Amino acid sequence: MLEPCINQAAGLQAMAPLASPKLMAVASHGQQQGELPLLWSLCHSWVELGLPVLVLDGNKSETDSNPGLIHLLQDPLGHANVEQDASAWRVLPAALGFAQLSSTGFHAGSVGHLFRSDGVVLLYASATTLTQLLKNSGLTPLLVLPPLRSASMSAYQAMKVLMQDAQLQPTVANIELQTSTPIHMPSPVQTLQHCALTFLGLEIKPITVSALGNPQTSQDDISRLALQLLENAVPLQRQQPQRTH
């Protein structure tokens, strides 16, 4: 079942040194306990494809002791990326950097010079932040839906912001813990689908990621999702760093 992924991985590994970094995003909506495990699993899948991964975490602020995106923006040459081990991924705080880029956006022209050694650059931030950074970019942010009753409403609010404020239609990953739900109690994904269709006129076709205890099934789901996100990613063209005076 994983043979197509392996074959595609071989092709991606061959192209990785020449290709532009792939820009992706995950919209955080207050459900980090459900979002982060899937995010790290996706990072692992991309690394297995030979793609160095950088996660810019908009939920964390940069400091002098824990530098991040704002330091790259302020001194691109001084904080230039070093060649990283392709068997691992990096996570950098990015709240201050995202705030600085909110007026210009996150695109090749504003940040293409910063990520010369990365294969995947993933933004993890609130829907409001992503709308400021990625408006009209054509990106399809990932919206993770954990199996919690409260998740459907927070996910819907994030989806509404992404679509109405930035014309970004998200990809929904539904984390499935149960094989069935009582008829009188709709599942979180059913509630999200109903709200999206009723109030946004959007028919959602979620991608199911099984968490039923079968590691192989879960890994197959994650691998398929990782490849789909790669296909829908936006190229972030590399540019030479410029020294500012």
XYZ file of C-alpha atoms in Angstrom:
245
model
C 0.000 0.000 0.000
C 2.930 2.299 0.632
C 4.736 1.440 -2.619
C 3.394 4.504 -4.503
C 4.677 6.707 -1.666
C 8.099 5.084 -1.876
C 8.245 5.583 -5.639
C 7.194 9.201 -5.330
C 9.725 9.663 -2.563
C 12.527 8.595 -4.872
C 11.502 11.235 -7.385
C 11.160 13.921 -4.731
C 14.559 13.104 -3.274
C 16.131 13.509 -6.702
C 14.484 16.902 -7.230
C 14.861 18.241 -3.691
C 18.237 20.010 -4.105
C 16.967 21.948 -7.159
C 13.369 22.684 -6.202
C 12.117 25.756 -4.400
C 10.974 25.264 -0.811
C 7.349 24.204 -0.478
C 5.255 26.650 1.539
C 2.474 25.140 3.660
C 0.403 26.212 6.645
C -1.525 24.708 9.543
C -4.282 26.863 11.037
C -4.247 26.595 14.818
C -7.663 26.990 16.461
C -7.018 26.327 20.137
C -6.767 22.544 19.810
C -3.011 22.086 20.059
C -3.266 18.729 21.825
C -4.895 17.368 18.695
C -2.993 19.460 16.150
C 0.607 18.941 17.245
C 0.788 15.115 17.104
C -0.441 15.169 13.506
C 1.870 18.060 12.643
C 4.937 16.198 13.930
C 3.871 13.038 12.101
C 3.594 15.001 8.865
C 7.045 16.491 9.418
C 8.425 12.989 9.873
C 6.822 11.919 6.581
C 8.351 14.828 4.670
C 11.755 14.161 6.192
C 11.472 10.561 5.032
C 10.944 11.953 1.527
C 14.310 13.688 1.824
C 12.872 17.165 2.420
C 14.412 19.259 5.236
C 11.506 20.781 7.185
C 11.285 24.115 8.982
C 8.243 24.850 11.158
C 7.655 28.515 12.031
C 5.537 28.544 15.175
C 3.387 31.648 15.433
C 2.204 30.609 18.893
C 5.683 31.231 20.339
C 7.594 34.523 20.533
C 11.251 34.881 19.712
C 13.763 35.910 22.409
C 17.497 36.548 22.411
C 17.998 33.209 24.141
C 15.638 31.458 21.704
C 16.052 33.257 18.363
C 13.629 32.756 15.529
C 12.043 34.399 12.507
C 12.425 38.000 13.681
C 16.188 37.486 13.978
C 16.337 36.109 10.434
C 14.439 39.146 9.164
C 16.675 41.583 11.000
C 19.973 39.977 10.006
C 19.551 37.524 7.116
C 23.281 36.977 6.587
C 24.146 36.758 10.256
C 21.469 34.144 10.827
C 21.674 32.410 7.454
C 20.562 28.810 7.403
C 23.294 26.253 7.727
C 22.978 22.958 5.919
C 20.808 20.877 8.181
C 20.572 17.166 8.739
C 17.852 15.886 6.408
C 16.904 13.275 9.014
C 15.472 15.917 11.359
C 13.336 19.033 11.281
C 13.595 22.408 12.963
C 11.039 24.470 14.846
C 11.577 28.212 15.267
C 9.422 30.694 17.218
C 7.876 33.199 14.842
C 5.195 35.359 16.511
C 7.196 38.602 16.277
C 8.356 37.858 12.762
C 4.813 37.149 11.615
C 3.683 40.443 13.139
C 6.395 42.295 11.208
C 5.381 40.583 7.960
C 1.643 41.151 8.459
C 1.635 44.221 6.196
C 3.748 42.745 3.390
C 2.783 39.080 3.482
C 4.810 35.873 3.549
C 5.987 35.218 -0.011
C 9.105 34.878 -2.131
C 9.601 38.620 -2.379
C 9.580 39.185 1.384
C 11.222 36.018 2.720
C 12.527 34.013 -0.239
C 16.111 34.821 0.744
C 15.772 33.265 4.198
C 15.135 29.598 3.477
C 17.817 28.498 1.061
C 18.411 25.068 2.629
C 14.822 24.074 3.460
C 12.594 21.758 1.465
C 9.378 22.510 3.371
C 8.547 25.738 5.200
C 5.409 25.330 7.300
C 3.614 28.163 9.073
C 1.767 27.162 12.243
C -0.391 30.028 13.436
C -3.933 31.194 14.086
C -6.308 31.721 11.199
C -6.194 35.475 11.758
C -2.412 35.515 11.472
C -2.452 33.332 8.366
C -4.940 35.625 6.632
C -2.513 38.519 7.099
C 0.436 36.522 5.775
C -1.119 34.470 2.967
C -4.058 36.462 1.571
C -4.876 35.470 -2.021
C -1.810 33.201 -2.120
C -3.744 30.186 -3.389
C -2.510 28.136 -0.445
C -4.793 25.566 1.170
C -4.022 25.626 4.915
C -4.501 22.437 6.877
C -7.244 22.519 9.499
C -6.962 19.648 11.981
C -10.207 18.461 13.558
C -9.617 16.424 16.742
C -12.455 14.186 18.011
C -13.628 16.739 20.596
C -17.071 18.334 20.746
C -15.605 21.817 21.075
C -13.310 21.356 18.075
C -16.059 21.652 15.462
C -16.984 25.196 16.514
C -13.402 26.466 16.817
C -12.550 24.840 13.475
C -15.581 26.458 11.845
C -14.604 29.889 13.158
C -11.071 29.417 11.784
C -12.453 28.272 8.432
C -14.749 31.282 8.253
C -11.870 33.678 8.881
C -9.627 31.990 6.304
C -12.277 32.035 3.594
C -13.898 35.420 4.161
C -10.788 37.429 5.019
C -8.177 35.818 2.776
C -9.967 33.595 0.227
C -8.117 30.554 1.559
C -10.064 27.291 1.470
C -8.555 24.868 3.999
C -7.972 21.152 3.788
C -9.684 19.441 6.726
C -7.994 16.479 8.416
C -10.461 14.591 10.576
C -8.852 12.603 13.403
C -11.005 9.517 13.806
C -11.117 7.641 17.093
C -14.427 5.839 16.735
C -15.764 3.801 13.863
C -19.320 4.944 14.473
C -21.259 7.649 16.283
C -24.744 7.325 17.849
C -27.404 8.574 15.442
C -28.663 11.179 17.911
C -25.197 12.682 18.359
C -23.443 14.032 15.249
C -19.682 13.724 15.182
C -17.480 16.856 15.204
C -16.774 16.483 11.491
C -20.488 16.183 10.707
C -21.148 19.338 12.705
C -18.365 21.146 10.844
C -19.692 19.968 7.489
C -23.203 21.154 8.368
C -22.019 24.605 9.501
C -19.749 25.063 6.482
C -22.516 24.164 4.042
C -25.231 26.151 5.823
C -23.331 29.356 6.526
C -20.479 29.385 3.995
C -21.987 27.417 1.140
C -18.951 25.129 1.226
C -19.115 21.357 0.874
C -16.274 19.836 2.892
C -14.654 16.557 1.930
C -12.436 15.846 4.943
C -9.415 13.587 4.871
C -9.668 10.922 7.560
C -6.633 10.133 9.682
C -7.268 7.033 11.748
C -6.211 6.918 15.373
C -7.871 3.611 16.153
C -4.740 1.887 17.410
C -3.521 0.367 14.132
C -0.131 2.005 13.511
C 0.039 0.884 9.868
C -3.368 2.333 9.034
C -2.512 5.607 10.759
C 0.823 5.849 8.937
C -0.821 5.156 5.583
C -3.324 7.966 6.219
C -0.587 10.383 7.280
C 1.592 9.509 4.273
C -1.283 10.183 1.880
C -2.050 13.478 3.604
C 1.628 14.496 3.513
C 1.788 13.866 -0.240
C -1.455 15.735 -0.875
C -0.191 18.751 1.062
C 3.009 18.673 -0.988
C 0.980 18.708 -4.188
C -1.051 21.703 -2.983
C 1.920 23.627 -1.586
C 3.042 26.981 -3.000
C 6.667 27.203 -4.231
C 8.703 29.688 -2.229
C 11.306 30.813 -4.720
C 14.818 31.085 -3.320
C 16.482 34.487 -3.556
C 19.927 35.685 -2.626
C 20.165 37.347 0.825
C 20.602 41.085 0.834
C 22.666 42.905 3.452
C 20.923 45.924 4.901
C 22.758 49.001 6.165
